[in-house]
Short mmCIF file of C-alpha atoms in Angstrom, two decimals:
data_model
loop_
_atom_site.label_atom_id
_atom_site.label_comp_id
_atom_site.label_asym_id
_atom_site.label_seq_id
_atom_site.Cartn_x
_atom_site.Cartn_y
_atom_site.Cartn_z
CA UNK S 1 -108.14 68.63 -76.50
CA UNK S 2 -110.37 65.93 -78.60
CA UNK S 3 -112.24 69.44 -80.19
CA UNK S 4 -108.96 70.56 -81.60
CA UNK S 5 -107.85 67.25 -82.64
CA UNK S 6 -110.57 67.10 -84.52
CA UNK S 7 -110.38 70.73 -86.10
CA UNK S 8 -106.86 69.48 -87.37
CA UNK S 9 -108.05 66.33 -88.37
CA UNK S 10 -111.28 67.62 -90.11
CA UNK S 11 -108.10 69.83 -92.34
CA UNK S 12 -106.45 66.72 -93.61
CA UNK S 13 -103.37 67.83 -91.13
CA UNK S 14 -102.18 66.21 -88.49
CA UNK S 15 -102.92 67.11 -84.80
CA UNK S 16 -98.78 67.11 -84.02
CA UNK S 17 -97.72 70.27 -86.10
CA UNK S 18 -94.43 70.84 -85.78
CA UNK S 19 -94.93 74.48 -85.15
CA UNK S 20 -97.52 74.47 -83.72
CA UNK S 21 -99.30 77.99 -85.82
CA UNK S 22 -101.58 78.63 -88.17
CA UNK S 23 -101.81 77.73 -92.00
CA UNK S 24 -100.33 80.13 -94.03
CA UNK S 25 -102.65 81.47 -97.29
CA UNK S 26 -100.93 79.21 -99.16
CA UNK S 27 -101.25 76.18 -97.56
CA UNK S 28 -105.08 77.13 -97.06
CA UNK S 29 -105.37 77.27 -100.92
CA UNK S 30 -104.08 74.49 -101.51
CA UNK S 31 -105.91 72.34 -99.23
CA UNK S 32 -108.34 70.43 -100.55
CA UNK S 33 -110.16 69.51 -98.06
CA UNK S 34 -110.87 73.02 -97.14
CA UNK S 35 -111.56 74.15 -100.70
CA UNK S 36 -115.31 74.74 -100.38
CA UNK S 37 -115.20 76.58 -96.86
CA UNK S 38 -112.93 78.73 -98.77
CA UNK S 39 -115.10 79.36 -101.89
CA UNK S 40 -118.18 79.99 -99.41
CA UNK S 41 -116.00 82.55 -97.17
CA UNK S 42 -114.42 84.24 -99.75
CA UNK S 43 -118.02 84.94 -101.28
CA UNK S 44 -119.77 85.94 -98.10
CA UNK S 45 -117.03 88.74 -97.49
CA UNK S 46 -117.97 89.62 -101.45
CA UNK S 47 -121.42 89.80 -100.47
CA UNK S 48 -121.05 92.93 -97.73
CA UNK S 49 -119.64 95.13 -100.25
CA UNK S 50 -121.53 93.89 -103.43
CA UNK S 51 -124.46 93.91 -101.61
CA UNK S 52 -124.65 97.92 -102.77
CA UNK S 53 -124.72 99.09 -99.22
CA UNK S 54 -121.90 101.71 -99.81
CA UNK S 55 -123.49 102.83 -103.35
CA UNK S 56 -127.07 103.44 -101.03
CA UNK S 57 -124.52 105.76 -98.81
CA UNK S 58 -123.11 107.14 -101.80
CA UNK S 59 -126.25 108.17 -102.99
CA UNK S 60 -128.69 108.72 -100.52
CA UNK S 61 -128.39 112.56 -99.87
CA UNK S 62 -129.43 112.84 -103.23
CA UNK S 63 -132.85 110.26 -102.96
CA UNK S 64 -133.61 112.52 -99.69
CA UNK S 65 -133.25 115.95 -101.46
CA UNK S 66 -134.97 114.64 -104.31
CA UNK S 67 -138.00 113.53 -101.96
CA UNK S 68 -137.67 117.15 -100.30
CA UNK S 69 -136.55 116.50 -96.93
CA UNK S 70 -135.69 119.08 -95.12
CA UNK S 71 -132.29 117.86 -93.87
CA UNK S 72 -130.78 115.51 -96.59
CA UNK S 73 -127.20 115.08 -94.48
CA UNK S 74 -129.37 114.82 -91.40
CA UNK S 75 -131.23 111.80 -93.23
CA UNK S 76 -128.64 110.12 -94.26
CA UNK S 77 -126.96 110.15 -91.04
CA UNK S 78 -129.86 108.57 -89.35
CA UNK S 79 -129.90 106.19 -91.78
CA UNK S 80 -126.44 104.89 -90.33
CA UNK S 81 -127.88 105.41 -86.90
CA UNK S 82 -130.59 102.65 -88.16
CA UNK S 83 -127.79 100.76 -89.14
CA UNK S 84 -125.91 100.22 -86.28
CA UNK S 85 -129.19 99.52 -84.08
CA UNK S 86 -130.64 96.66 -86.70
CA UNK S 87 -126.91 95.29 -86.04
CA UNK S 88 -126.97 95.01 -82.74
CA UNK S 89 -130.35 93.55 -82.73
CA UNK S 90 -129.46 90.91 -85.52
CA UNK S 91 -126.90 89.63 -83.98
CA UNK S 92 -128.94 89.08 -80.47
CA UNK S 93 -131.54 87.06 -82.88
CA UNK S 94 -128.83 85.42 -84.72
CA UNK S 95 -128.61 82.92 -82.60
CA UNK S 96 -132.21 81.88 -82.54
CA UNK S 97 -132.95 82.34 -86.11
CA UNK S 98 -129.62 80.95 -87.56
CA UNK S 99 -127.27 82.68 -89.43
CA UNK S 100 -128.15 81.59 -92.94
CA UNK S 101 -132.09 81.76 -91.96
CA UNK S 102 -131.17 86.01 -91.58
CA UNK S 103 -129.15 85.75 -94.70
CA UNK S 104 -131.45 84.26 -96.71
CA UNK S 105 -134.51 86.65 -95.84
CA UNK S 106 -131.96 89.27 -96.14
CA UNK S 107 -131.38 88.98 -99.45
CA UNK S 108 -134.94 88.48 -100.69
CA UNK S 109 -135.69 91.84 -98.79
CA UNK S 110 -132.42 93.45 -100.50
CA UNK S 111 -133.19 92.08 -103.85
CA UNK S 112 -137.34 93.74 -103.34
CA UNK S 113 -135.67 97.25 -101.89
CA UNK S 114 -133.19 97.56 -105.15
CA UNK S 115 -136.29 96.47 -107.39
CA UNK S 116 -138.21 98.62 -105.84
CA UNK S 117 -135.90 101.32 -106.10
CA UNK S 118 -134.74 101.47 -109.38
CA UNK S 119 -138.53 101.12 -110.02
CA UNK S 120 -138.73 104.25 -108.40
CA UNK S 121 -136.68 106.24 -110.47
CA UNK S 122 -137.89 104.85 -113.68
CA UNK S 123 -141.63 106.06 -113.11
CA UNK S 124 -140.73 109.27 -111.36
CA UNK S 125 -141.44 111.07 -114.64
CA UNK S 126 -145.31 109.54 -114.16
CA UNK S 127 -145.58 109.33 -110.87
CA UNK S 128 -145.85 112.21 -108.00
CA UNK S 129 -145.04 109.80 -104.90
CA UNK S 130 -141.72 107.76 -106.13
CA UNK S 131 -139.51 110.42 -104.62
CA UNK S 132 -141.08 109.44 -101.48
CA UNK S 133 -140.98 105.30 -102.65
CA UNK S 134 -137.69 105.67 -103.38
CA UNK S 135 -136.78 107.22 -99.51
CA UNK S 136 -138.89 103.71 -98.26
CA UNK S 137 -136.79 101.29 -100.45
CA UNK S 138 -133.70 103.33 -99.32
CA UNK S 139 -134.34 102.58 -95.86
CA UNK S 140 -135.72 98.98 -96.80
CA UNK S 141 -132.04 98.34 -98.45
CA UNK S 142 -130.67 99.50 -94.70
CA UNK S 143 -132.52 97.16 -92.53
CA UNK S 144 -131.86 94.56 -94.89
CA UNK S 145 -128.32 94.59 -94.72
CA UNK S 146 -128.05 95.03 -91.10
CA UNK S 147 -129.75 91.98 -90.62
CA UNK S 148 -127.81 89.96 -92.55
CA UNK S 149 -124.52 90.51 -94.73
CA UNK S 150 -123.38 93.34 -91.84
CA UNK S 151 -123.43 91.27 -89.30
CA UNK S 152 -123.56 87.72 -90.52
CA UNK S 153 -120.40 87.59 -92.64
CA UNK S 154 -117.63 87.55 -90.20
CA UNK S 155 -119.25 85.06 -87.86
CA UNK S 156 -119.65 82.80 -90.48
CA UNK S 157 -116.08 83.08 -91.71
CA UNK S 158 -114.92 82.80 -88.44
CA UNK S 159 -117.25 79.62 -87.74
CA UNK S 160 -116.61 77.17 -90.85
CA UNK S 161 -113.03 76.85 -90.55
CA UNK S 162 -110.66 75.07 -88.03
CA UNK S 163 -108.36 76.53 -85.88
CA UNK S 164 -105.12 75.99 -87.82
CA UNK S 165 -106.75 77.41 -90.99
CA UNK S 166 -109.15 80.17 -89.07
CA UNK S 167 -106.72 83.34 -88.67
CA UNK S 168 -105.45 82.38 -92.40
CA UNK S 169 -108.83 82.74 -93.55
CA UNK S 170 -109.94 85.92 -91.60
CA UNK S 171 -106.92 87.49 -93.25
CA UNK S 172 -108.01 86.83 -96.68
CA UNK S 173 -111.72 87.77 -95.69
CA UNK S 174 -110.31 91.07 -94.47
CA UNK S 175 -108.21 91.73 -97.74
CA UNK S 176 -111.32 90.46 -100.02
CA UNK S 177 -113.74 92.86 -98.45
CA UNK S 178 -111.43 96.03 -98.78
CA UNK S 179 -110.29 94.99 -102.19
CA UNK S 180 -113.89 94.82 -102.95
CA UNK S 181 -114.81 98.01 -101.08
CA UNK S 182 -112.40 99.56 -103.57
CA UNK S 183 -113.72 98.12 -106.38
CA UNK S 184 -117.19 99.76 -105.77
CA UNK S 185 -116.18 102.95 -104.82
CA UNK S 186 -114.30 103.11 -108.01
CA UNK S 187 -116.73 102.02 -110.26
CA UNK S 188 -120.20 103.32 -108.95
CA UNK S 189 -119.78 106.73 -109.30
CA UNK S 190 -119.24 105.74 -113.23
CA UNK S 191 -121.86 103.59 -113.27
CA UNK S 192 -123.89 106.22 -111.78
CA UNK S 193 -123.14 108.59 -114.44
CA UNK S 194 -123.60 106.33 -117.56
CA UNK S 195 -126.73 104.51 -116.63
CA UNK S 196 -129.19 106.11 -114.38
CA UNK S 197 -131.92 105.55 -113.84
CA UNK S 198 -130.98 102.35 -114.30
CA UNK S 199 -127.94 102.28 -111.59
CA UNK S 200 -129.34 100.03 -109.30
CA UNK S 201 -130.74 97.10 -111.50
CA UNK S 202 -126.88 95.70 -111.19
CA UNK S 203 -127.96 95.15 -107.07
CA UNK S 204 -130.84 93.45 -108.06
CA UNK S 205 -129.24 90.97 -110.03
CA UNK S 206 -126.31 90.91 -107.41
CA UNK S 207 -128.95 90.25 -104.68
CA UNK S 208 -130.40 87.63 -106.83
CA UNK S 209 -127.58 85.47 -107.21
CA UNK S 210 -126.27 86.12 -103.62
CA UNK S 211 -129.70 84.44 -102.56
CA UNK S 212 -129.18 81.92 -104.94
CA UNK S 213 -125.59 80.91 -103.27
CA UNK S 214 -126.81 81.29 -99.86
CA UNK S 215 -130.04 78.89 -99.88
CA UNK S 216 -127.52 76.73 -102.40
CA UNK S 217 -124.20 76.55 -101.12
CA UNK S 218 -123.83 78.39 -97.03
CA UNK S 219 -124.81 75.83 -94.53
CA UNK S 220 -126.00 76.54 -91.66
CA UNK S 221 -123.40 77.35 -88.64
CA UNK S 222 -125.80 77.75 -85.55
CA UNK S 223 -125.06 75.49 -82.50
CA UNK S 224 -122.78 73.42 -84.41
CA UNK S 225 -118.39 72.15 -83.91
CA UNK S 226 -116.37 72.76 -86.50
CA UNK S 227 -116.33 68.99 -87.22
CA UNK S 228 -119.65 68.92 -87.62
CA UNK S 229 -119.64 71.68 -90.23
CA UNK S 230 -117.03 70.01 -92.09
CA UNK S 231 -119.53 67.36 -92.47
CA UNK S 232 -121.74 69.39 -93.79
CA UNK S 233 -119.77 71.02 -96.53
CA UNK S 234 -119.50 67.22 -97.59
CA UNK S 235 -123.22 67.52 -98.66
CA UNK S 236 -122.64 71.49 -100.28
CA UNK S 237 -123.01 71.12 -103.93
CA UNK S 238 -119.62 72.74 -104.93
CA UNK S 239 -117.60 70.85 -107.52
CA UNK S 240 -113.76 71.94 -106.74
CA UNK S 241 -110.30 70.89 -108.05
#
């Protein structure tokens, strides 16, 4: 009973609703206090779609027939098979690492696969192996994302906000990430067409400033209340209205 007084007290509410549910998305926008939990969930959903996951999917038949595998489908089915496996084995190690330890290092490997990558197709003119290099960073983009944005984002969400506000805010998360899921699938193949081989430079610089947010602004969530978290968004260096 004290936790969940002081979830409700730690949104500026009181612990005596009057009906007793959740915030709507209003009322979570327009609290204050919650204001920076909000910024930092809204961006971590952002991060599993911007991340360029779905534009590797999109595209890696073509990097494996390219690097003359024999089974291009085959290959890129496996690489969801490695998906799902790094998944389940970041989030056993979540919980020893720390969720924004896995993020971090995930997006330093994510922003090194894209680099290399789009490195890749830039010297395959001069090169005879960066069919294969480009397979590597492929997979390297995988991993990467398994370990951290796949898996990290909703327990995060999940963890920095109270109980009144928490359903509120995995409902937004949810609409965010498929809004955003739509916005790539939209736009990539266009991208794709108008600036190879120079596609994947915009997930570099996405990975870039995702790292830059994460080590800046996500605190971490491991072992810790929700009160306690609240204090620490105290310290996050967001300026809000």
């Amino acid at each position: 009973l004290e936790n969940i007084k002081a979830e409700v007290i730690a949104t500026g509410g009181s612990s005596d609703s009057s009906d007793g549910g959740s915030m709507t998305v209003m009322e979570l926008f327009r609290n204050k206090k919650l204001r920076k939990q909000l910024i930092v969930g809204i961006t971590v959903q952002l991060m599993m779609q911007f991340s360029g996951i779905d534009a590797v999917f999109y595209y890696s038949t073509t990097v494996f027939y390219q690097a003359d595998v024999a089974d291009p489908e085959l290959a890129t089915t496996c690489l969801g098979i490695i998906n799902v496996i790094v998944t389940i084995f970041a989030v056993k190690y979540m919980d020893s690492a720390g969720r924004k330890t896995l993020l971090t290092y995930s997006w330093i490997g994510l922003f090194f696969s894209f680099l290399t990558l789009t490195l890749s197709f830039i010297l395959k003119p001069y090169f005879d192996y960066m069919d294969q290099l480009s397979v590597a960073a492929t997979t390297g983009v995988i991993i990467f994302f398994a370990f951290g944005p796949g898996c990290i984002a909703w327990f995060i969400i999940a963890e920095i906000f109270p109980l009144t506000a928490r359903d509120t805010a995995m409902t937004v998360g949810i609409f965010i990430n498929w809004a955003a899921n739509w916005l790539v699938a939209f736009t990539f193949p266009h991208l794709l067409e108008y600036t190879q081989p120079y596609t994947f430079l915009v997930f570099v610089a996405t990975a870039a400033f995702f790292l830059f947010f994460t080590v800046q602004f996500v605190p971490e969530t491991k072992g810790m209340t929700v009160a306690e978290i609240a204090e620490e968004f105290t310290e996050v260096p967001l300026h809000t209205c």
